[in-house]
GROMACS .gro file of C-alpha atoms in nm:
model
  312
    1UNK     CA    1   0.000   0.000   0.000
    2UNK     CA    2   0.164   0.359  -0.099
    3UNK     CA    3   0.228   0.596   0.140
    4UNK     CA    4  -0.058   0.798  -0.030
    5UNK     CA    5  -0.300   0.509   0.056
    6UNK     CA    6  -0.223   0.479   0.403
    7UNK     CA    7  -0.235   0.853   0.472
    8UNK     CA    8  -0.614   0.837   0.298
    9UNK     CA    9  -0.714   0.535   0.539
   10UNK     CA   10  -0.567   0.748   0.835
   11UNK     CA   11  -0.724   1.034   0.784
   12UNK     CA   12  -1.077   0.809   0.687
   13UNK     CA   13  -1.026   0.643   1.050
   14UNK     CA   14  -0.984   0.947   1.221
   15UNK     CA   15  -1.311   1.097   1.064
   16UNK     CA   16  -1.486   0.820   1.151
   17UNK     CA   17  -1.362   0.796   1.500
   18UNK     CA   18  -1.470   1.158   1.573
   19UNK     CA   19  -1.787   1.107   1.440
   20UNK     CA   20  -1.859   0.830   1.641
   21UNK     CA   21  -1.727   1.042   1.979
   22UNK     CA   22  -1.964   1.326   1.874
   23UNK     CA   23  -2.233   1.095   1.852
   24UNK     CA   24  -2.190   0.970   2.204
   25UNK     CA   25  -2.221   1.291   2.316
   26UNK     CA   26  -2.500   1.391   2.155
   27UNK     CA   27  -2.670   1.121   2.296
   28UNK     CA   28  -2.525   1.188   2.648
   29UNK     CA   29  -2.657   1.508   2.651
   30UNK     CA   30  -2.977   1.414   2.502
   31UNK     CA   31  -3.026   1.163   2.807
   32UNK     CA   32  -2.876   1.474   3.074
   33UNK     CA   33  -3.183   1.687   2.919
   34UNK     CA   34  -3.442   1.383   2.915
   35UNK     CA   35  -3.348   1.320   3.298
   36UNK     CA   36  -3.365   1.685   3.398
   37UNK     CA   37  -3.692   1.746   3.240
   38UNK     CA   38  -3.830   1.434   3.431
   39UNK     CA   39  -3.665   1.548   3.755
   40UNK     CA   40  -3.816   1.878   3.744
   41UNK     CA   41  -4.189   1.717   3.605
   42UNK     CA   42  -4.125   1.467   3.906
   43UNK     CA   43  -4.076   1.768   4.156
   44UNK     CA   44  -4.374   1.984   4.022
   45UNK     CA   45  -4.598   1.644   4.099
   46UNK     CA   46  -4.450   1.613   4.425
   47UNK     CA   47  -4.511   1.944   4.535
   48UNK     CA   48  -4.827   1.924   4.414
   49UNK     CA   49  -4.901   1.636   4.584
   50UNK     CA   50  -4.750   1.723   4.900
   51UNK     CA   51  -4.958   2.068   4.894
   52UNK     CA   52  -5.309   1.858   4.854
   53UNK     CA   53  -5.214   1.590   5.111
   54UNK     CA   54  -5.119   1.941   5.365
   55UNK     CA   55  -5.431   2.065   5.268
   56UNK     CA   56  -5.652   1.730   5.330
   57UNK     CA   57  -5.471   1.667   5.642
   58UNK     CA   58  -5.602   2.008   5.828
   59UNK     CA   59  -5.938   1.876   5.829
   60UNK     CA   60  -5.842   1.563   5.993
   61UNK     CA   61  -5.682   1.710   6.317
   62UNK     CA   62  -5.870   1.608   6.577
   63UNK     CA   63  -6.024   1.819   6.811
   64UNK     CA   64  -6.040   2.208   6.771
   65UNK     CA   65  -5.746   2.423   6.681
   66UNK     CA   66  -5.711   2.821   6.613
   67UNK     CA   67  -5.621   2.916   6.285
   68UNK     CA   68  -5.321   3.108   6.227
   69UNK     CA   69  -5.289   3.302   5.872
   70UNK     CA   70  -4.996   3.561   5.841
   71UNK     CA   71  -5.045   3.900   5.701
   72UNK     CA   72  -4.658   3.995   5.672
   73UNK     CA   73  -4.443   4.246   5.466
   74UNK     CA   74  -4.666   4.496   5.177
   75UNK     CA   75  -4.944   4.398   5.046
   76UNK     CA   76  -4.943   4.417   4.676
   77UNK     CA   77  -4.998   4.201   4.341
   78UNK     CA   78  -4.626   4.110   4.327
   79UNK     CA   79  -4.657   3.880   4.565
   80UNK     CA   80  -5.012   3.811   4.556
   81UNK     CA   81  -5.105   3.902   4.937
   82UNK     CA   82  -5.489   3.912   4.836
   83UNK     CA   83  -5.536   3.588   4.644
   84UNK     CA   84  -5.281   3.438   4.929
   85UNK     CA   85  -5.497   3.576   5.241
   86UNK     CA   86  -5.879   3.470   5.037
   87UNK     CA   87  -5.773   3.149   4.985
   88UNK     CA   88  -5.595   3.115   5.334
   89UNK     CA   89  -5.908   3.245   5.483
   90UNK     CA   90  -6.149   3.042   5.305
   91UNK     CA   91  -5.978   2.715   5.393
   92UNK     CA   92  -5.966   2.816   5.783
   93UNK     CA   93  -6.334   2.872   5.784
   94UNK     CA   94  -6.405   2.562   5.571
   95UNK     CA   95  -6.235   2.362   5.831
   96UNK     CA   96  -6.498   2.192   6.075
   97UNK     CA   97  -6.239   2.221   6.351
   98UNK     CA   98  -6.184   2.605   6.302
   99UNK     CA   99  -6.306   2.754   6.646
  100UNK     CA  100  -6.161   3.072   6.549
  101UNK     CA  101  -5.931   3.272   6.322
  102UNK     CA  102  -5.566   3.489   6.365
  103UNK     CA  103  -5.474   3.706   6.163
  104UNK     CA  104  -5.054   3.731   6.254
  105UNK     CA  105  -4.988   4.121   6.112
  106UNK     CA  106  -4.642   4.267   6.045
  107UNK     CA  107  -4.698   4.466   5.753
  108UNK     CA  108  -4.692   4.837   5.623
  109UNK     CA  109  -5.001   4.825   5.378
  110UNK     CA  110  -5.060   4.867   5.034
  111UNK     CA  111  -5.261   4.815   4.748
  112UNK     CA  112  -5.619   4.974   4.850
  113UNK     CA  113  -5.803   4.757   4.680
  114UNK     CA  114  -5.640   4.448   4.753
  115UNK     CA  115  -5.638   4.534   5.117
  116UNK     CA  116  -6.044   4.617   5.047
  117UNK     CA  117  -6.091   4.273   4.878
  118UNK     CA  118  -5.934   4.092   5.218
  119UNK     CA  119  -6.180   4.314   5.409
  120UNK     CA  120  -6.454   4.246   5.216
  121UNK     CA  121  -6.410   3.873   5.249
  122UNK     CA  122  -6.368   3.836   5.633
  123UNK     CA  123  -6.674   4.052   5.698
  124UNK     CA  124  -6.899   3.771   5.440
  125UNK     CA  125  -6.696   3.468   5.556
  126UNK     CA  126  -6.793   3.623   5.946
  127UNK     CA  127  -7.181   3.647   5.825
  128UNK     CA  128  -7.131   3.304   5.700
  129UNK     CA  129  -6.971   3.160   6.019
  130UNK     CA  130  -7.090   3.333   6.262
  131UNK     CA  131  -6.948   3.122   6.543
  132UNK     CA  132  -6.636   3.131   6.418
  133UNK     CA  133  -6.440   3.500   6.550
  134UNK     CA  134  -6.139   3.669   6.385
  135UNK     CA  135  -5.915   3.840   6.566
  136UNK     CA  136  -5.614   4.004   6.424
  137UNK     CA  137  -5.236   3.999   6.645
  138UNK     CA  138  -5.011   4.266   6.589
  139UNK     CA  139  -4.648   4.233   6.612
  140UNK     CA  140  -4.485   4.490   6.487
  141UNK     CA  141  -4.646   4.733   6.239
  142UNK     CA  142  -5.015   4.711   6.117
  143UNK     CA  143  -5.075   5.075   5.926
  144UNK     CA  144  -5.257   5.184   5.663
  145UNK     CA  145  -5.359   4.876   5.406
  146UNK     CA  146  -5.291   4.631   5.689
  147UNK     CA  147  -5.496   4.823   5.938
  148UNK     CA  148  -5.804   4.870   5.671
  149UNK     CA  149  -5.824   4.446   5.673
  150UNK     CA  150  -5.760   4.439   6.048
  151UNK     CA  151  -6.054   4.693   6.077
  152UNK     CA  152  -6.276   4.377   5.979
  153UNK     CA  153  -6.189   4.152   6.243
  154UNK     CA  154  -6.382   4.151   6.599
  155UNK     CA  155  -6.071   4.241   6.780
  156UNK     CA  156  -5.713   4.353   6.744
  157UNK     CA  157  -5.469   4.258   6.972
  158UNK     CA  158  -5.128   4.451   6.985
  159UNK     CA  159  -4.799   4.481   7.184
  160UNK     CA  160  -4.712   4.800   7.397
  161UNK     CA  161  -4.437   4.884   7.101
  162UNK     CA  162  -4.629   4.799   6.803
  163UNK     CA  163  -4.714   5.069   6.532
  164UNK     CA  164  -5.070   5.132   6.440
  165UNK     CA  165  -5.302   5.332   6.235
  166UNK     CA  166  -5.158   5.534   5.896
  167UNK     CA  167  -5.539   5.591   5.799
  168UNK     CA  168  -5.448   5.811   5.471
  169UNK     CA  169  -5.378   5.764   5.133
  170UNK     CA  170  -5.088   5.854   4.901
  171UNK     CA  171  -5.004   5.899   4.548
  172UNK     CA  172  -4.594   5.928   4.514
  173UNK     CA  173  -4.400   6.037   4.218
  174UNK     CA  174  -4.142   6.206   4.046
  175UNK     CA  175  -4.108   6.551   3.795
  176UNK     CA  176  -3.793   6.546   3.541
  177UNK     CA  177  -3.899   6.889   3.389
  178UNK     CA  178  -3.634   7.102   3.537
  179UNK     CA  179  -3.351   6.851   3.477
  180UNK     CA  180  -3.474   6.855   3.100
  181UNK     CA  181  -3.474   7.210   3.077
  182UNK     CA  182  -3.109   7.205   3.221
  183UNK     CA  183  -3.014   6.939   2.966
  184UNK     CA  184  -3.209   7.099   2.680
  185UNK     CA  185  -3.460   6.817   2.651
  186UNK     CA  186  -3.768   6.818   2.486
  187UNK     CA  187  -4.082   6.572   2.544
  188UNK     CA  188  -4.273   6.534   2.247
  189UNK     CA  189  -4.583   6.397   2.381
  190UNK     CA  190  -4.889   6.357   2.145
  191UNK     CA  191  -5.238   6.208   2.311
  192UNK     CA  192  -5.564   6.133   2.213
  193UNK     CA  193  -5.796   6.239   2.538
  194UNK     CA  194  -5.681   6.553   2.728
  195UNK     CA  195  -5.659   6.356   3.040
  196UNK     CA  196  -5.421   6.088   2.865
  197UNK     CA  197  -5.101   6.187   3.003
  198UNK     CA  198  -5.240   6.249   3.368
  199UNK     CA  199  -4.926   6.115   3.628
  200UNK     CA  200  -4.680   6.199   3.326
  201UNK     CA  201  -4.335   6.328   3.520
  202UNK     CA  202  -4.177   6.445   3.214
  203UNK     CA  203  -4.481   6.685   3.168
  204UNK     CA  204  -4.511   7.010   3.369
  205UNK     CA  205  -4.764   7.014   3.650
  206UNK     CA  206  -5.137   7.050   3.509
  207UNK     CA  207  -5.336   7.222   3.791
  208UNK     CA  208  -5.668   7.022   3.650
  209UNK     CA  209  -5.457   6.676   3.652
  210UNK     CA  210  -5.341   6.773   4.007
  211UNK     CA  211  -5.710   6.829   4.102
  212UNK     CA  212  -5.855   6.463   3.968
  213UNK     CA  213  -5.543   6.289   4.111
  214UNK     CA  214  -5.654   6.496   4.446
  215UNK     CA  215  -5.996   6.387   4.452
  216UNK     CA  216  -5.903   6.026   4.386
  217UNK     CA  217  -5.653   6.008   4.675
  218UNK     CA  218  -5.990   6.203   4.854
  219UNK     CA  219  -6.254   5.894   4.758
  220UNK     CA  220  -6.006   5.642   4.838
  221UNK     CA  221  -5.956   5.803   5.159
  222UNK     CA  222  -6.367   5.838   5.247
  223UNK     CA  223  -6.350   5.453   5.133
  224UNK     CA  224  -6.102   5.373   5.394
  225UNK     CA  225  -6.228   5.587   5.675
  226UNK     CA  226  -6.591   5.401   5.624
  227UNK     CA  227  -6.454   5.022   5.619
  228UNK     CA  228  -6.264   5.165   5.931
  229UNK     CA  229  -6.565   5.335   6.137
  230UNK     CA  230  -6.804   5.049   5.993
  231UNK     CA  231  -6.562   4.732   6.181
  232UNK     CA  232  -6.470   4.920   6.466
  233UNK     CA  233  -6.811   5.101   6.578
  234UNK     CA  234  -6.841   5.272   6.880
  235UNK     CA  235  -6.484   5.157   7.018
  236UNK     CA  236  -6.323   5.471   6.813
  237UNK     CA  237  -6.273   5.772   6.998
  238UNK     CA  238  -6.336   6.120   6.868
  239UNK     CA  239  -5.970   6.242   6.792
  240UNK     CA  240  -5.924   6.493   6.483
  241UNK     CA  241  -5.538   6.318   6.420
  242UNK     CA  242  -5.776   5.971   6.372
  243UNK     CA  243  -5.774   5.994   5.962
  244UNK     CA  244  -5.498   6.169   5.911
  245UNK     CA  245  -5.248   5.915   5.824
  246UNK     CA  246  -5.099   5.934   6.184
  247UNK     CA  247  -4.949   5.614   6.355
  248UNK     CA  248  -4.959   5.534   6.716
  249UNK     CA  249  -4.759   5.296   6.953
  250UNK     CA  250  -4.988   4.983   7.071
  251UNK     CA  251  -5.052   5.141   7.414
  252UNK     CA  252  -5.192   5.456   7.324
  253UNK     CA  253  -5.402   5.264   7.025
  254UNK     CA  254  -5.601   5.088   7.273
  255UNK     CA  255  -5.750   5.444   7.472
  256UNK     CA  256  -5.826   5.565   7.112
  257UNK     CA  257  -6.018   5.248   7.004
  258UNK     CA  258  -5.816   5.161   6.706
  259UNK     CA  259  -5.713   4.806   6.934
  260UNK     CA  260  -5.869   4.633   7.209
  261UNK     CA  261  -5.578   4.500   7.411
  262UNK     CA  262  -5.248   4.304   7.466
  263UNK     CA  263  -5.159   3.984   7.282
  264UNK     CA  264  -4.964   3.734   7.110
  265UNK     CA  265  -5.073   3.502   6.869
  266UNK     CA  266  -5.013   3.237   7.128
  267UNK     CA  267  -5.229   3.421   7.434
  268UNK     CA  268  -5.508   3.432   7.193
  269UNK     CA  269  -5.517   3.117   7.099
  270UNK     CA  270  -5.514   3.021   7.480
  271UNK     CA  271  -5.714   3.275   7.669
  272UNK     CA  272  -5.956   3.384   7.361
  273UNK     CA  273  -6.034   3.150   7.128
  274UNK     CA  274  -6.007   2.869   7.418
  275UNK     CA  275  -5.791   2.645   7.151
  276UNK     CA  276  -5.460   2.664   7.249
  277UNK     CA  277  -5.367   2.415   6.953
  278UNK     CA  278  -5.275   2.626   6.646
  279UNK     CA  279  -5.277   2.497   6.316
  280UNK     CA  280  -5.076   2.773   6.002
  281UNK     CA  281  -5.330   2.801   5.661
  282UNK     CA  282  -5.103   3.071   5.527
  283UNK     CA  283  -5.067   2.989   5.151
  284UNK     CA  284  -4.726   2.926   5.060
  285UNK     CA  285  -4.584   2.892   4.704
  286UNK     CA  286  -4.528   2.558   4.580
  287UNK     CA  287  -4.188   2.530   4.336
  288UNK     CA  288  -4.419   2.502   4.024
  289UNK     CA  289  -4.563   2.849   4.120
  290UNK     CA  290  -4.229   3.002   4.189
  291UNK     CA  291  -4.087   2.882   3.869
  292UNK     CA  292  -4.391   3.003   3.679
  293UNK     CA  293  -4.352   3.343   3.842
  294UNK     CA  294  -3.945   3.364   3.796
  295UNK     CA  295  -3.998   3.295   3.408
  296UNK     CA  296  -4.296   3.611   3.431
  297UNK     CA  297  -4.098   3.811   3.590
  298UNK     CA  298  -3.775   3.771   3.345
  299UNK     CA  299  -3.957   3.790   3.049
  300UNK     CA  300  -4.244   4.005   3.128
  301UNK     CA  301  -3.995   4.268   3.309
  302UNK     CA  302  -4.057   4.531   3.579
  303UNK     CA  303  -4.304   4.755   3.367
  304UNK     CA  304  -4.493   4.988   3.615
  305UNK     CA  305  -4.756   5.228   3.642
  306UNK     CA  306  -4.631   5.582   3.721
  307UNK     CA  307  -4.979   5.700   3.831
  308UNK     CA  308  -4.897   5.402   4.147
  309UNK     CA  309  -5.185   5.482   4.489
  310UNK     CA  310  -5.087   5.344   4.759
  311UNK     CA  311  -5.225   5.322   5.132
  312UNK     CA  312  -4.853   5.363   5.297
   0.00000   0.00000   0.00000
């Protein structure tokens, strides 16, 4: 065989020898990918699964327990406080051992209508069940959003230290109009509707904008102040700081009617409800939900609303 020859064979061999190794691989990886995706399947099932069997073993405790549901950190769609605290809520008074309900607050408030959808739904699920009371603990901070859903329950229970109250409303934002001027920047806004660009900090202020974003805030506000004075009755004392978006510590709260008393979620349970034995319905979020909501959020982005009302 000529030199020639044997090079060609070589060279054949070699070809052939990489093309089986890159073969291999493929495959390999093809199997790696085939395994992951059934891991992850397998995970989302047992998660699932796990959440049901939770969920089908509260109604199986024996005897009867105090529910515990935690209100904590701000209440907004993000993180889906008000479909969270419904469906915690609805599960605690479904239970046949449910002799009564705690809400466990720690939160600076939020969306208004998110806190008045949680509101809403304690004072039917309480007309519903009327033996079964709600009673919210405070911890550390229940203002504004938080304290329009504790305003529902038949008492709130605080600590000497605790923050409460923040009955007001706000509407926050930001005007670049200056800094454009300095920059020599021009916004080139068209609309279709006068109102359109209402919120719009690139804009200079519009005194008529200014006065429908006022009376907004001001039929929020008369919203809130109702829900408030409709849960807590008579217990409110006449004070003229009462809606103005003023906080109070715990212990000077309870003179002014906007709590009833000392607590912890425990001493509730013990000396209140008369169910010492606590069982947690807060709605957590399973991995499939968290994975759905971490692919939303990176592809979906962080697109807000600059015209953004909040109730802290």
């Amino acid at each position: 065989m000529s030199d020639t020859q044997n090079w060609e064979r070589q060279l054949l061999e070699k070809l052939a020898s990489a093309s089986l190794v890159e073969q291999r691989h493929s495959r390999q990886w093809k199997i790696f990918f085939r395994l992951a995706w059934l891991a992850i399947i397998g995970m989302i099932a047992a998660s699932v699964f796990m959440r049901g069997e939770e969920k089908s073993a509260v109604g199986l405790t024996g005897g009867g327990h105090t529910a515990v549901i935690e209100l904590d950190g701000a209440i907004t769609s993000e993180n889906e406080t008000g479909k969270k605290m419904i469906s915690a809520l609805d599960h605690a008074f479904r239970d046949k051992n449910t002799k009564g309900v705690i809400i466990d607050a720690n939160s600076p408030g939020g969306s208004p209508v998110l806190s008045g959808m949680v509101y809403d739904e304690i004072r039917l699920l309480k007309k519903k069940h009327a033996d079964i009371p709600v009673y919210v603990v405070v911890s550390e901070v229940c203002a504004s959003g938080c304290y329009y859903i504790a305003a529902a329950a038949d008492k709130i229970f605080v600590d000497k230290a605790s923050i409460v109250g923040s009955i007001g409303v706000l509407s926050d934002g930001f005007g670049f109009t200056g800094a454009m001027e300095k920059l020599g920047i021009d916004r080139r806004l068209k609309t279709a509707g006068e109102n359109k660009a209402m919120g719009d900090p690139f804009s200079p202020p519009n005194p008529k904008h200014d006065a429908i974003r006022q009376q907004l805030l001001d039929d929020i506000h008369a919203q809130f102040i109702q829900a408030v004075e409709n849960g807590r009755g008579p217990k409110l004392k006449k004070d003229p700081q009462m809606f103005s978006g003023m906080v109070w510590l715990g212990e000077k709260a309870i003179p002014l009617g906007l709590a009833d008393g000392y607590g912890t979620v425990a001493s509730v349970a013990r000396d209140v409800v008369k169910a010492e034995k606590t069982v947690d319905y807060t709605q957590q979020d399973d991995f499939s939900s968290r994975v759905a909501r971490r692919i939303g959020v990176e592809f979906a982005g962080g697109v807000k609303s600059l015209f953004d009302t909040k109730l802290f």
